[in-house]
PDB file of C-alpha atoms in Angstrom:
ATOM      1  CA  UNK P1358       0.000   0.000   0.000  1.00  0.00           C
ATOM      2  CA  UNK P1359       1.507   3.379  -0.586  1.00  0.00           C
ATOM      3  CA  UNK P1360       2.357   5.623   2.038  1.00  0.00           C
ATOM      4  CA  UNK P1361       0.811   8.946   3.001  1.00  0.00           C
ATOM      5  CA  UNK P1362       2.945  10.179   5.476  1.00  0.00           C
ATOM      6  CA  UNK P1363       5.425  12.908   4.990  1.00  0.00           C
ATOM      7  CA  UNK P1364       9.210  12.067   5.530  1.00  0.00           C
ATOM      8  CA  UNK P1365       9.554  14.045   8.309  1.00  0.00           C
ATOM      9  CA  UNK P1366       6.715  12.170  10.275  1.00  0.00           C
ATOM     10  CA  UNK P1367       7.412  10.945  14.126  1.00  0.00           C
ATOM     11  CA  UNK P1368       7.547   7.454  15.150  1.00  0.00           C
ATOM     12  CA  UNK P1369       3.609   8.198  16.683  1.00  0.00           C
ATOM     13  CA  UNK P1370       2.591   8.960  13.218  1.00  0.00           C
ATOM     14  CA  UNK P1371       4.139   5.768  11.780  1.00  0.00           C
ATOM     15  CA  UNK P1372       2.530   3.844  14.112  1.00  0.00           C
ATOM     16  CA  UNK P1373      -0.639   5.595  13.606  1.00  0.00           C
ATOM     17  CA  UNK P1374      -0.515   4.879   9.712  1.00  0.00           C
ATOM     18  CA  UNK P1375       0.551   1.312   9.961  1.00  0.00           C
ATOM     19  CA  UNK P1376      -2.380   0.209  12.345  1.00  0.00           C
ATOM     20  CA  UNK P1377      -4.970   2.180   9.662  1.00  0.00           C
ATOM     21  CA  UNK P1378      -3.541  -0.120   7.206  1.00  0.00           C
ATOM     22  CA  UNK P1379      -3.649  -3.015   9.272  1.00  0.00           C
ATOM     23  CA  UNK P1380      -7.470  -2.077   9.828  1.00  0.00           C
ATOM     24  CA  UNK P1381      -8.022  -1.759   6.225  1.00  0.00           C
ATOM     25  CA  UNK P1382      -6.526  -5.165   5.648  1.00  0.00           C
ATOM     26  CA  UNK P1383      -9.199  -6.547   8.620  1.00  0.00           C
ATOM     27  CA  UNK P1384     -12.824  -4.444   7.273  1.00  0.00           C
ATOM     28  CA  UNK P1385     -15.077  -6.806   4.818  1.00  0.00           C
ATOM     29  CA  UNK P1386     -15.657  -5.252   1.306  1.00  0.00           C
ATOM     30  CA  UNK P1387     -18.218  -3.006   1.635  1.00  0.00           C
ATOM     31  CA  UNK P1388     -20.868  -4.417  -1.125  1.00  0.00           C
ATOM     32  CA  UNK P1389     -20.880  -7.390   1.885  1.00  0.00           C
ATOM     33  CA  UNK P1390     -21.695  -5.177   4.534  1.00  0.00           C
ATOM     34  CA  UNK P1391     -25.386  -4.218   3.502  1.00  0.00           C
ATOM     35  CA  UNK P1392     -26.721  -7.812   2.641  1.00  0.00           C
ATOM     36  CA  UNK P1393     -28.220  -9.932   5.148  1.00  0.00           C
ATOM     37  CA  UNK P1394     -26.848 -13.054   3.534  1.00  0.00           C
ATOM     38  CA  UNK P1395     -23.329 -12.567   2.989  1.00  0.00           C
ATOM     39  CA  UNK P1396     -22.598 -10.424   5.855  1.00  0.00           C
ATOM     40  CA  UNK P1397     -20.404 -11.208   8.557  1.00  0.00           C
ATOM     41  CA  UNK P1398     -21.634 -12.702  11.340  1.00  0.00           C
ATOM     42  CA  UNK P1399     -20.150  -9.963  13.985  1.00  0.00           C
ATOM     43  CA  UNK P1400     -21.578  -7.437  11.746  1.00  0.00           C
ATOM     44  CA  UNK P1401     -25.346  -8.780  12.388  1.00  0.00           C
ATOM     45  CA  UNK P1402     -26.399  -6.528  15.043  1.00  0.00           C
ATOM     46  CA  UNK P1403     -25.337  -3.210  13.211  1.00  0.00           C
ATOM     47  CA  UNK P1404     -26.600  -4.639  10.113  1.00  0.00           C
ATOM     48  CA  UNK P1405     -29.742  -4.856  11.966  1.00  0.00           C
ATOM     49  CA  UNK P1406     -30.029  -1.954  13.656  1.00  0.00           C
ATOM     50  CA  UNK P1407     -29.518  -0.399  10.118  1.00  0.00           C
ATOM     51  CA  UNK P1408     -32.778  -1.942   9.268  1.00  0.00           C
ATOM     52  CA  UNK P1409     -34.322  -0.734  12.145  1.00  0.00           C
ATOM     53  CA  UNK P1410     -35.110  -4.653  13.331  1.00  0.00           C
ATOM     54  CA  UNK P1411     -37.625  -3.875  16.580  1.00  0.00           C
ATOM     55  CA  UNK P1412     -36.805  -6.923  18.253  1.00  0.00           C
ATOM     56  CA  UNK P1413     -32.768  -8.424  18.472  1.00  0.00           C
ATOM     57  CA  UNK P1414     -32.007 -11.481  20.914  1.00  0.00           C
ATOM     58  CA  UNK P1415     -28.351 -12.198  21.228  1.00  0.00           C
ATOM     59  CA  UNK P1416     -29.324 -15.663  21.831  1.00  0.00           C
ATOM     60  CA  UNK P1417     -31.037 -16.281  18.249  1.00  0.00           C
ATOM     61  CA  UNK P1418     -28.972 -18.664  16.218  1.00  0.00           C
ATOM     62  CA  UNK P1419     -26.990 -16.611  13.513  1.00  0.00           C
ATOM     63  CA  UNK P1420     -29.718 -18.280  10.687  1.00  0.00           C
ATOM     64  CA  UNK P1421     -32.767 -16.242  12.984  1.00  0.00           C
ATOM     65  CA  UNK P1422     -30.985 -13.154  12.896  1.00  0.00           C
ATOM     66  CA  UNK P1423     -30.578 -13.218   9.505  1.00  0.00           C
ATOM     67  CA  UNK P1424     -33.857 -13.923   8.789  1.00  0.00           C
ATOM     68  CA  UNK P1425     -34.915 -11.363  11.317  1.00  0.00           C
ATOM     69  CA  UNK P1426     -33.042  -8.671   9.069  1.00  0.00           C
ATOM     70  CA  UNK P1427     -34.153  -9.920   5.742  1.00  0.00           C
ATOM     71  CA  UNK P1428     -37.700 -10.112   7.188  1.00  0.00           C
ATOM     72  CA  UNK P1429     -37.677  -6.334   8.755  1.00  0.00           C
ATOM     73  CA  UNK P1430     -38.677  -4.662   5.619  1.00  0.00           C
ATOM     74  CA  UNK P1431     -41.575  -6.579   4.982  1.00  0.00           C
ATOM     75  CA  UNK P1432     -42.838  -6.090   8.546  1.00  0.00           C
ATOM     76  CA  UNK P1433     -41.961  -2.536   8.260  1.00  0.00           C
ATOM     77  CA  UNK P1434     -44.051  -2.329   5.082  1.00  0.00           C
ATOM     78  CA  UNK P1435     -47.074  -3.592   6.910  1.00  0.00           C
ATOM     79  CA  UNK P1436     -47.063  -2.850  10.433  1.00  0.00           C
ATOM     80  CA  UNK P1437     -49.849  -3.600  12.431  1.00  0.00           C
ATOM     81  CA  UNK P1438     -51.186  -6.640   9.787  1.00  0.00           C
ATOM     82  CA  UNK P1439     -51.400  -9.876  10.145  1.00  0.00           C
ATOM     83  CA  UNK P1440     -48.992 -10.751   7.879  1.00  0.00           C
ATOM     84  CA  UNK P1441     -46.586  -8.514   9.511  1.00  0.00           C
ATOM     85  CA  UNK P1442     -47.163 -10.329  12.967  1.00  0.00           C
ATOM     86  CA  UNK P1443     -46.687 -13.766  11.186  1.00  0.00           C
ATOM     87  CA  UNK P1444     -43.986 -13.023   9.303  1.00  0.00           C
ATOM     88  CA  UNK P1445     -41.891 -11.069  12.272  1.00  0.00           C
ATOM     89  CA  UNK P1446     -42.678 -14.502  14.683  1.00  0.00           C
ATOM     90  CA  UNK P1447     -41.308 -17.201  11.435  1.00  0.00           C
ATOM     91  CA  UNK P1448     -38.179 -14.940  11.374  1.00  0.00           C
ATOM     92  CA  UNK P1449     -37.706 -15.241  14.516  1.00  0.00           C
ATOM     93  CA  UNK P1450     -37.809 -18.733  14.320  1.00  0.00           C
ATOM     94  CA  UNK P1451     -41.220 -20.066  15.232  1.00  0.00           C
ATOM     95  CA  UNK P1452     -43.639 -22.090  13.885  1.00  0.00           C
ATOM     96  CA  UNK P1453     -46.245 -20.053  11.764  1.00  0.00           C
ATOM     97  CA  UNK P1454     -49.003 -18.732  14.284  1.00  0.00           C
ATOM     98  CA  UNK P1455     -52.666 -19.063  13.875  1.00  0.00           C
ATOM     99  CA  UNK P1456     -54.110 -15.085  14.505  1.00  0.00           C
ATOM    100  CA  UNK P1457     -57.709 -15.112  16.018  1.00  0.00           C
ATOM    101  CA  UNK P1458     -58.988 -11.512  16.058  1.00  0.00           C
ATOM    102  CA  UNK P1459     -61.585 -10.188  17.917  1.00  0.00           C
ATOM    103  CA  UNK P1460     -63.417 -12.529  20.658  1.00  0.00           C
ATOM    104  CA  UNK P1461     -66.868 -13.322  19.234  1.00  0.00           C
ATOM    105  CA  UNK P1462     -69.177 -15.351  16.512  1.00  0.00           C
ATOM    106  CA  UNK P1463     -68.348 -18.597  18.374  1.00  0.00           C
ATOM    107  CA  UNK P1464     -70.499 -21.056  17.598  1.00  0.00           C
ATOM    108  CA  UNK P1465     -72.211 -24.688  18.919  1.00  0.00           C
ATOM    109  CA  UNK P1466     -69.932 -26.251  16.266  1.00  0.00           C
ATOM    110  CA  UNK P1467     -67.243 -28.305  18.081  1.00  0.00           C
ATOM    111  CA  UNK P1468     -64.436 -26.578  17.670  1.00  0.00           C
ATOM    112  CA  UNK P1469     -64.021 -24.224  21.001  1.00  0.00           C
ATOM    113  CA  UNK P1470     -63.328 -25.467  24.276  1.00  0.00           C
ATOM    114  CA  UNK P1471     -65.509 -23.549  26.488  1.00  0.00           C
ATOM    115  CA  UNK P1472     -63.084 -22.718  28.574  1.00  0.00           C
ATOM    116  CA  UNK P1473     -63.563 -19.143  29.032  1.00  0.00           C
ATOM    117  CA  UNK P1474     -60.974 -18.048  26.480  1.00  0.00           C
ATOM    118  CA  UNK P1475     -63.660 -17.207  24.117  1.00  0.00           C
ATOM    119  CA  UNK P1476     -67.051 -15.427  24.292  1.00  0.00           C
ATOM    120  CA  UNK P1477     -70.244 -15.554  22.409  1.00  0.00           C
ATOM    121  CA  UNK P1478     -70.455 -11.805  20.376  1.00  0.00           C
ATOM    122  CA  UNK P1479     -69.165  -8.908  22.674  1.00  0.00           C
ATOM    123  CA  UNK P1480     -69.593  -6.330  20.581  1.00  0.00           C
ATOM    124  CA  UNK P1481     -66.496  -4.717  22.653  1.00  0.00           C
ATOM    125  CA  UNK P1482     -64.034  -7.265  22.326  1.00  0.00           C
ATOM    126  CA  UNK P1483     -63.412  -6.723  18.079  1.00  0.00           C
ATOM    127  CA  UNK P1484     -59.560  -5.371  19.166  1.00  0.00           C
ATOM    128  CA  UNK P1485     -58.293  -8.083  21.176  1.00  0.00           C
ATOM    129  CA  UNK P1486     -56.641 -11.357  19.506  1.00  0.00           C
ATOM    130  CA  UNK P1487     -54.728 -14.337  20.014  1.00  0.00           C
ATOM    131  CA  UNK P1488     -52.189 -16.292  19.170  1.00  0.00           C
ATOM    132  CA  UNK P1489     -52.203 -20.074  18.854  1.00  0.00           C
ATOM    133  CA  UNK P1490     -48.595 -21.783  17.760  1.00  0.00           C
ATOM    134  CA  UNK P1491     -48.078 -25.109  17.206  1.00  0.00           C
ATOM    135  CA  UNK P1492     -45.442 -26.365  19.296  1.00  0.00           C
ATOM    136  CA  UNK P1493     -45.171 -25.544  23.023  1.00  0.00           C
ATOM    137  CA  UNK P1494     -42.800 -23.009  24.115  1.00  0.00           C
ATOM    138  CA  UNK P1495     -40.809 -21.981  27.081  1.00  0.00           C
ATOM    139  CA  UNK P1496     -41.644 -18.582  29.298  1.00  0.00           C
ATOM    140  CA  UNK P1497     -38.650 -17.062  27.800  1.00  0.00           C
ATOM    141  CA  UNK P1498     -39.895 -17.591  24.434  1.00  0.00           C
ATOM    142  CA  UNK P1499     -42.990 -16.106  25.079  1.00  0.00           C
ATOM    143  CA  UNK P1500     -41.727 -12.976  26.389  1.00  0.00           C
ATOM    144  CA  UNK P1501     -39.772 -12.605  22.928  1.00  0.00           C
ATOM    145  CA  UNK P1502     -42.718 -13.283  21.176  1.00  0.00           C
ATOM    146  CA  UNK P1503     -44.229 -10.628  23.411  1.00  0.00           C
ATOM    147  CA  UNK P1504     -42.159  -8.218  22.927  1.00  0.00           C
ATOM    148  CA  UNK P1505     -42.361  -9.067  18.919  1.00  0.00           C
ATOM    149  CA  UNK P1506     -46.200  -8.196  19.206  1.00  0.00           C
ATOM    150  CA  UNK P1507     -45.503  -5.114  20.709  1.00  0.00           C
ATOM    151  CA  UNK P1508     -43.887  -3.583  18.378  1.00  0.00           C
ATOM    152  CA  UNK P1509     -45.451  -5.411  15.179  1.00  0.00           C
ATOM    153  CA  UNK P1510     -49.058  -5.765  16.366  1.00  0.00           C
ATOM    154  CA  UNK P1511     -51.534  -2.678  16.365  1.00  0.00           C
ATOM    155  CA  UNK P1512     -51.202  -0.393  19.280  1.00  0.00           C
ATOM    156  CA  UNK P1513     -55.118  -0.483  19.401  1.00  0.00           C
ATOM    157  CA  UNK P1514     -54.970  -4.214  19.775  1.00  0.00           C
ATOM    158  CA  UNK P1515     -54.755  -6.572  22.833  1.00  0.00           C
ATOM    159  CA  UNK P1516     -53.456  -9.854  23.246  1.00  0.00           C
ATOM    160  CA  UNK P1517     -56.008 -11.712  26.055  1.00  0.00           C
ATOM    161  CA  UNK P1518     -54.739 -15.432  24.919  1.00  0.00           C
ATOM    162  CA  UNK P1519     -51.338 -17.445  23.833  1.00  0.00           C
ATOM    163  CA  UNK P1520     -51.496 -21.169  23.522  1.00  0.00           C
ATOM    164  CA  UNK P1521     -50.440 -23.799  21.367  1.00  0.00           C
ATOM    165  CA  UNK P1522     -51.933 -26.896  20.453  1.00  0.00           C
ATOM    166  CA  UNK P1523     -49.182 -29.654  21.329  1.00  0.00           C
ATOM    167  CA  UNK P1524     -49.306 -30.766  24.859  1.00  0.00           C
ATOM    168  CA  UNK P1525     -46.541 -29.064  27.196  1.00  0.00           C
ATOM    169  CA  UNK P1526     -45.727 -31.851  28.344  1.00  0.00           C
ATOM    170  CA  UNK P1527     -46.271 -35.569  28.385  1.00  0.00           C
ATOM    171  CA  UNK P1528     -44.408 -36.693  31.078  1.00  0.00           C
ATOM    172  CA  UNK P1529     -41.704 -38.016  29.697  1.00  0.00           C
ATOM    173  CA  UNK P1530     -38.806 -36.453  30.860  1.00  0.00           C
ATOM    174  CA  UNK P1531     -38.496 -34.512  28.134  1.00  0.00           C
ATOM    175  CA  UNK P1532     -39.241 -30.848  29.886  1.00  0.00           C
ATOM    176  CA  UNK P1533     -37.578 -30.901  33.616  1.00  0.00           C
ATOM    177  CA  UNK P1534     -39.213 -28.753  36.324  1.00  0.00           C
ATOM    178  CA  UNK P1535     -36.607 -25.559  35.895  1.00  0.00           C
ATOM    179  CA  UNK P1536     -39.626 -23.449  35.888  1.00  0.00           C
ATOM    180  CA  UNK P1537     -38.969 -22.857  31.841  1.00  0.00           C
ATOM    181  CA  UNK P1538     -42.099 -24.053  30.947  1.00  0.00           C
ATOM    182  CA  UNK P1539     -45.885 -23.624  32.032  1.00  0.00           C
ATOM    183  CA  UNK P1540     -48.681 -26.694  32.126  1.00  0.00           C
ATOM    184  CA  UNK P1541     -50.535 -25.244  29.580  1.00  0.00           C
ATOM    185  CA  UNK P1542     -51.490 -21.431  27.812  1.00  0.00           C
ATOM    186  CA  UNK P1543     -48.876 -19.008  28.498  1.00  0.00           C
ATOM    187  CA  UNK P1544     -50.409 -16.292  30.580  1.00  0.00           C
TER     188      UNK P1544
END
């Protein structure tokens, strides 16, 4: 690399030049630095932060956060949708959530458990929702997914229920008693 300082410059400056080459040498070509995909992994959270991604867990698996970042402009596009609130809890890496809006028209048919998590027509209760998942999940989980909704779902809207449809847990040894897990909905 050529050198830009002067003859005359101290020993300070030298050393000043040769560790801004050195950093050079270290920095990823730029073109890498704004794609999800090929950027470097340490770059993730600025990369993210760049696309103003509302919700970042350190603990996501470096596939999530990409998918988190690719995913944020979509959200972004359609905040307070449906298809934003899906779409922000995939990329985060969760099953794909049924959305039931607005607590009401339940019908005789079978399908509801009566177990007070649904009502028959309050005409009040059109803005709250809830969100069924597949596959049970651990408190911790559900606070992410929490704070997900908060920031993706409508500020008029309330979440009253969260649930999933697997059992928690068949007694198996599979989930220990740590606490990390609830016997059923997660309040």
């Amino acid at each position: 690399m050529t050198k830009l300082t002067p003859p005359n410059a101290t020993e300070l400056e030298e050393a000043f030049d040769a560790l801004a080459e050195r950093r050079l040498e270290l920095a990823a070509p730029v073109n890498t630095l704004v794609d999800p995909t090929s950027v470097p992994a340490r770059f993730l959270p600025w990369l993210a932060w760049s696309f103003s991604v509302d919700t970042w867990d350190d603990q996501w698996t470096e596939e999530e956060k990409r998918s988190v970042i690719v995913a944020s402009i979509f959200v972004h596009r359609r905040k307070g949708t449906i298809g934003a609130i899906r779409r922000a809890i995939i990329a985060a890496g969760y099953n794909a959530p049924t959305i039931r809006e607005g607590k009401g028209g339940v019908l005789y048919n079978g399908f509801y458990n009566f177990d007070g998590t649904q009502t028959y027509g309050d005409p009040t209760k059109w803005a709250e929702y809830s969100i069924i998942l597949g596959r049970p999940i651990s408190i911790r989980q559900a606070e992410n997914i929490r704070d997900i909704l908060a920031e993706v779902a409508p500020v008029r809207c309330k979440l009253v229920n969260f649930s999933y449809t697997e059992a928690a847990n068949l007694y198996n040894s599979a989930i220990s008693y740590d606490g990390a897990f609830t016997y059923g909905a997660v309040a």
